[in-house]
mmCIF file of C-alpha atoms in Angstrom:
data_model
loop_
_atom_site.group_PDB
_atom_site.id
_atom_site.type_symbol
_atom_site.label_atom_id
_atom_site.label_comp_id
_atom_site.label_asym_id
_atom_site.label_seq_id
_atom_site.Cartn_x
_atom_site.Cartn_y
_atom_site.Cartn_z
ATOM 1 C CA MET A 24 99.427 55.374 65.808
ATOM 2 C CA GLN A 25 100.319 59.179 65.370
ATOM 3 C CA LEU A 26 99.500 60.873 62.120
ATOM 4 C CA SER A 27 101.861 62.569 60.547
ATOM 5 C CA LYS A 28 100.851 64.635 57.515
ATOM 6 C CA GLY A 29 97.899 62.767 57.212
ATOM 7 C CA ARG A 30 99.531 59.311 56.657
ATOM 8 C CA PRO A 31 99.504 56.785 59.460
ATOM 9 C CA CYS A 32 103.004 56.037 60.670
ATOM 10 C CA GLY A 33 104.185 52.799 61.455
ATOM 11 C CA GLY A 34 106.174 49.914 59.935
ATOM 12 C CA GLY A 35 104.634 47.562 56.477
ATOM 13 C CA ALA A 36 105.116 49.298 52.831
ATOM 14 C CA GLY A 37 102.319 46.938 51.313
ATOM 15 C CA GLN A 38 99.200 49.165 49.572
ATOM 16 C CA GLU A 39 98.549 51.919 52.850
ATOM 17 C CA SER A 40 102.653 53.139 52.394
ATOM 18 C CA TRP A 41 102.270 57.030 50.951
ATOM 19 C CA VAL A 42 105.340 58.081 48.318
ATOM 20 C CA GLU A 43 105.383 61.435 48.564
ATOM 21 C CA PRO A 44 108.044 63.224 45.985
ATOM 22 C CA LEU A 45 109.133 66.772 45.539
ATOM 23 C CA GLY A 46 107.030 69.791 44.249
ATOM 24 C CA GLY A 47 104.397 69.617 46.000
ATOM 25 C CA HIS A 48 102.975 67.198 44.000
ATOM 26 C CA ASP A 49 99.824 64.461 45.264
ATOM 27 C CA PRO A 50 101.723 61.444 46.855
ATOM 28 C CA VAL A 51 101.184 58.541 44.502
ATOM 29 C CA GLN A 52 101.092 54.690 45.713
ATOM 30 C CA ALA A 53 104.504 52.617 46.476
ATOM 31 C CA GLU A 54 104.342 50.642 43.739
ATOM 32 C CA GLU A 55 104.024 54.051 40.697
ATOM 33 C CA ALA A 56 107.215 55.635 43.211
ATOM 34 C CA GLY A 57 109.805 53.953 40.704
ATOM 35 C CA GLN A 58 108.217 55.499 37.975
ATOM 36 C CA LEU A 59 108.565 58.277 39.308
ATOM 37 C CA ARG A 60 111.505 60.906 37.524
ATOM 38 C CA TYR A 61 114.409 62.115 39.892
ATOM 39 C CA GLU A 62 114.138 65.716 39.660
ATOM 40 C CA ASP A 63 117.980 65.472 40.625
ATOM 41 C CA PRO A 64 119.873 67.538 38.170
ATOM 42 C CA TRP A 65 123.275 65.089 38.721
ATOM 43 C CA TYR A 66 121.553 62.092 38.385
ATOM 44 C CA ASP A 67 121.517 61.564 35.211
ATOM 45 C CA ALA A 68 125.083 62.490 34.939
ATOM 46 C CA LEU A 69 126.020 58.889 36.639
ATOM 47 C CA ALA A 70 129.848 57.785 35.348
ATOM 48 C CA SER A 71 129.539 55.215 33.428
ATOM 49 C CA GLY A 72 128.151 51.467 35.217
ATOM 50 C CA TRP A 73 128.387 53.016 38.664
ATOM 51 C CA GLY A 74 124.792 52.388 40.227
ATOM 52 C CA GLU A 75 123.425 51.380 36.929
ATOM 53 C CA SER A 76 122.051 48.077 36.207
ATOM 54 C CA ALA A 77 121.997 46.511 33.069
ATOM 55 C CA GLY A 78 119.429 46.453 31.227
ATOM 56 C CA GLU A 79 118.359 45.151 27.814
ATOM 57 C CA GLY A 80 120.000 45.883 24.879
ATOM 58 C CA ALA A 81 123.000 47.780 27.182
ATOM 59 C CA GLN A 82 126.466 46.219 26.876
ATOM 60 C CA SER A 83 128.226 44.193 30.160
ATOM 61 C CA PRO A 84 130.780 46.247 31.440
ATOM 62 C CA ALA A 85 134.479 44.751 30.078
ATOM 63 C CA ALA A 86 136.815 43.195 32.303
ATOM 64 C CA VAL A 87 140.140 44.401 33.911
ATOM 65 C CA PRO A 88 142.193 41.854 33.523
ATOM 66 C CA SER A 89 143.527 40.794 37.390
ATOM 67 C CA ALA A 90 147.192 40.111 38.276
ATOM 68 C CA ARG A 91 146.206 36.456 39.260
ATOM 69 C CA THR A 92 145.111 35.638 36.009
ATOM 70 C CA GLU A 93 146.229 34.084 32.860
ATOM 71 C CA GLY A 94 146.876 37.144 30.791
ATOM 72 C CA GLY A 95 147.579 39.034 34.053
ATOM 73 C CA ALA A 96 151.387 38.010 34.091
ATOM 74 C CA ALA A 97 151.277 40.259 31.219
ATOM 75 C CA ALA A 98 149.490 42.673 33.095
ATOM 76 C CA ALA A 99 151.971 42.769 35.278
ATOM 77 C CA ASP A 100 154.673 43.195 32.473
ATOM 78 C CA VAL A 101 153.089 45.427 31.194
ATOM 79 C CA TYR A 102 153.080 48.023 34.805
ATOM 80 C CA LEU A 103 156.781 47.068 35.275
ATOM 81 C CA GLU A 104 157.781 48.748 32.659
ATOM 82 C CA VAL A 105 155.877 51.496 32.950
ATOM 83 C CA GLN A 106 157.494 51.769 36.214
ATOM 84 C CA ARG A 107 160.828 51.019 34.982
ATOM 85 C CA SER A 108 160.021 54.282 31.947
ATOM 86 C CA ALA A 109 161.500 57.761 31.781
ATOM 87 C CA ALA A 110 158.783 59.473 32.284
ATOM 88 C CA PHE A 111 157.254 57.916 35.329
ATOM 89 C CA GLN A 112 161.075 58.603 37.321
ATOM 90 C CA GLU A 113 160.476 61.681 35.983
ATOM 91 C CA VAL A 114 157.200 61.768 37.458
ATOM 92 C CA ARG A 115 158.291 60.625 40.219
ATOM 93 C CA ARG A 116 161.444 62.931 41.595
ATOM 94 C CA ARG A 117 159.098 65.997 41.170
ATOM 95 C CA TYR A 118 156.853 64.569 43.831
ATOM 96 C CA ARG A 119 159.935 63.692 45.389
ATOM 97 C CA ARG A 120 161.534 66.939 44.565
ATOM 98 C CA PHE A 121 158.205 69.103 46.849
ATOM 99 C CA VAL A 122 157.736 66.581 49.166
ATOM 100 C CA VAL A 123 160.994 65.381 50.663
ATOM 101 C CA PRO A 124 161.630 69.148 51.396
ATOM 102 C CA ALA A 125 158.250 70.016 52.545
ATOM 103 C CA PHE A 126 158.129 67.279 54.272
ATOM 104 C CA VAL A 127 161.645 68.086 56.204
ATOM 105 C CA ALA A 128 160.253 71.905 56.647
ATOM 106 C CA PHE A 129 156.761 71.324 58.466
ATOM 107 C CA PHE A 130 157.447 68.571 60.827
ATOM 108 C CA THR A 131 160.651 70.711 61.997
ATOM 109 C CA TRP A 132 158.141 73.551 62.463
ATOM 110 C CA TYR A 133 155.254 71.199 64.449
ATOM 111 C CA VAL A 134 157.695 70.379 67.150
ATOM 112 C CA GLY A 135 159.616 73.644 67.242
ATOM 113 C CA TYR A 136 157.103 74.637 68.389
ATOM 114 C CA VAL A 137 155.854 71.919 70.445
ATOM 115 C CA VAL A 138 159.614 71.946 72.223
ATOM 116 C CA ALA A 139 159.134 75.535 73.078
ATOM 117 C CA ALA A 140 155.933 75.446 74.651
ATOM 118 C CA THR A 141 157.037 72.498 77.064
ATOM 119 C CA THR A 142 161.003 74.471 77.493
ATOM 120 C CA VAL A 143 160.859 77.905 77.494
ATOM 121 C CA PRO A 144 157.293 79.496 79.097
ATOM 122 C CA ASP A 145 158.375 82.707 79.319
ATOM 123 C CA LEU A 146 159.304 83.399 75.719
ATOM 124 C CA MET A 147 155.882 81.843 74.719
ATOM 125 C CA ALA A 148 154.869 83.673 77.514
ATOM 126 C CA ARG A 149 154.853 86.872 76.232
ATOM 127 C CA PRO A 150 152.745 89.057 75.031
ATOM 128 C CA VAL A 151 152.611 90.880 71.677
ATOM 129 C CA VAL A 152 149.478 92.830 71.401
ATOM 130 C CA GLY A 153 147.731 92.892 74.010
ATOM 131 C CA ALA A 154 146.607 89.916 75.486
ATOM 132 C CA VAL A 155 148.084 88.095 72.719
ATOM 133 C CA ASN A 156 150.752 86.430 73.326
ATOM 134 C CA VAL A 157 154.051 84.867 71.249
ATOM 135 C CA ALA A 158 151.766 80.585 71.576
ATOM 136 C CA LEU A 159 149.379 82.638 71.437
ATOM 137 C CA VAL A 160 150.704 84.017 67.666
ATOM 138 C CA ALA A 161 152.708 80.308 67.098
ATOM 139 C CA GLY A 162 149.624 77.712 67.248
ATOM 140 C CA LEU A 163 148.044 80.409 64.836
ATOM 141 C CA GLY A 164 150.714 80.053 62.196
ATOM 142 C CA GLN A 165 150.616 76.323 62.971
ATOM 143 C CA PHE A 166 147.348 76.702 60.611
ATOM 144 C CA LEU A 167 148.745 78.799 58.302
ATOM 145 C CA SER A 168 151.930 77.031 57.147
ATOM 146 C CA THR A 169 149.831 73.622 57.144
ATOM 147 C CA PHE A 170 146.202 75.675 54.615
ATOM 148 C CA LEU A 171 149.135 77.085 53.137
ATOM 149 C CA LEU A 172 151.789 73.951 53.101
ATOM 150 C CA THR A 173 148.145 72.196 50.923
ATOM 151 C CA TRP A 174 147.559 74.900 48.305
ATOM 152 C CA ALA A 175 151.368 74.593 47.438
ATOM 153 C CA TYR A 176 150.924 70.788 47.010
ATOM 154 C CA ALA A 177 147.644 70.664 44.790
ATOM 155 C CA ARG A 178 149.330 73.562 42.657
ATOM 156 C CA HIS A 179 152.760 71.522 42.365
ATOM 157 C CA ALA A 180 151.291 68.560 41.678
ATOM 158 C CA ARG A 181 148.695 70.824 39.222
ATOM 159 C CA LEU A 182 151.253 72.533 37.394
ATOM 160 C CA ARG A 183 154.106 70.216 37.303
ATOM 161 C CA ARG A 184 152.370 66.302 37.785
ATOM 162 C CA ASP A 185 149.240 65.591 37.124
ATOM 163 C CA ARG A 186 150.253 66.315 33.185
ATOM 164 C CA ALA A 187 152.153 63.791 33.466
ATOM 165 C CA ALA A 188 150.994 61.616 35.530
ATOM 166 C CA LEU A 189 147.377 61.229 33.058
ATOM 167 C CA GLU A 190 149.480 60.660 30.026
ATOM 168 C CA LEU A 191 151.171 57.982 31.472
ATOM 169 C CA ARG A 192 147.176 56.295 32.523
ATOM 170 C CA TRP A 193 146.693 56.691 29.305
ATOM 171 C CA ASP A 194 149.631 54.974 27.498
ATOM 172 C CA THR A 195 150.009 52.252 30.080
ATOM 173 C CA GLN A 196 145.447 51.425 29.664
ATOM 174 C CA GLU A 197 145.934 51.537 26.134
ATOM 175 C CA LEU A 198 149.330 49.386 26.365
ATOM 176 C CA THR A 199 146.258 47.035 28.919
ATOM 177 C CA ARG A 200 143.980 47.208 25.979
ATOM 178 C CA GLY A 201 146.453 46.326 23.458
ATOM 179 C CA MET A 202 147.169 43.083 25.162
ATOM 180 C CA ASN A 203 143.666 42.389 25.640
ATOM 181 C CA GLY A 204 142.586 43.202 22.077
ATOM 182 C CA GLY A 205 140.873 46.342 22.790
ATOM 183 C CA THR A 206 138.222 44.135 25.800
ATOM 184 C CA SER A 207 139.125 46.226 28.591
#
């Protein structure tokens, strides 16, 4: 077997397996490795219930009611009520008012580029500056317009929809929590 940093390489995780912590400290036996503290600053900032085991004294997470259980019919009614609300319809309207025109404009621009590249190659081959032709400029414009559309969508969502959608989410959670006696 080959040696790696003075340790035997190969299978087996018995007494001879070593775990070397970061930071240049001495190697630690595998049995003691479970006691190592991670030096990652994000390690302690896990979201509640994500990757954490319920140890002694830990509260078990409350179960979210399913739409297929006996309490689910009431939960489904809550979601239908929220869907029919004026606030939800306003969020959907704002979404559609941005997405539909943006899709039509971008799709027209994309198809126009493809059609122009295949039907009028003389126009696309016309030089603009030096070796740069119309096709290259339009192709780079496709990338630029993609990034601009992404930026505009994210900005629109942040300024016009996110706050209202978050309020709807909180209202929905409060309604479902009230249904189950405050357990979810």
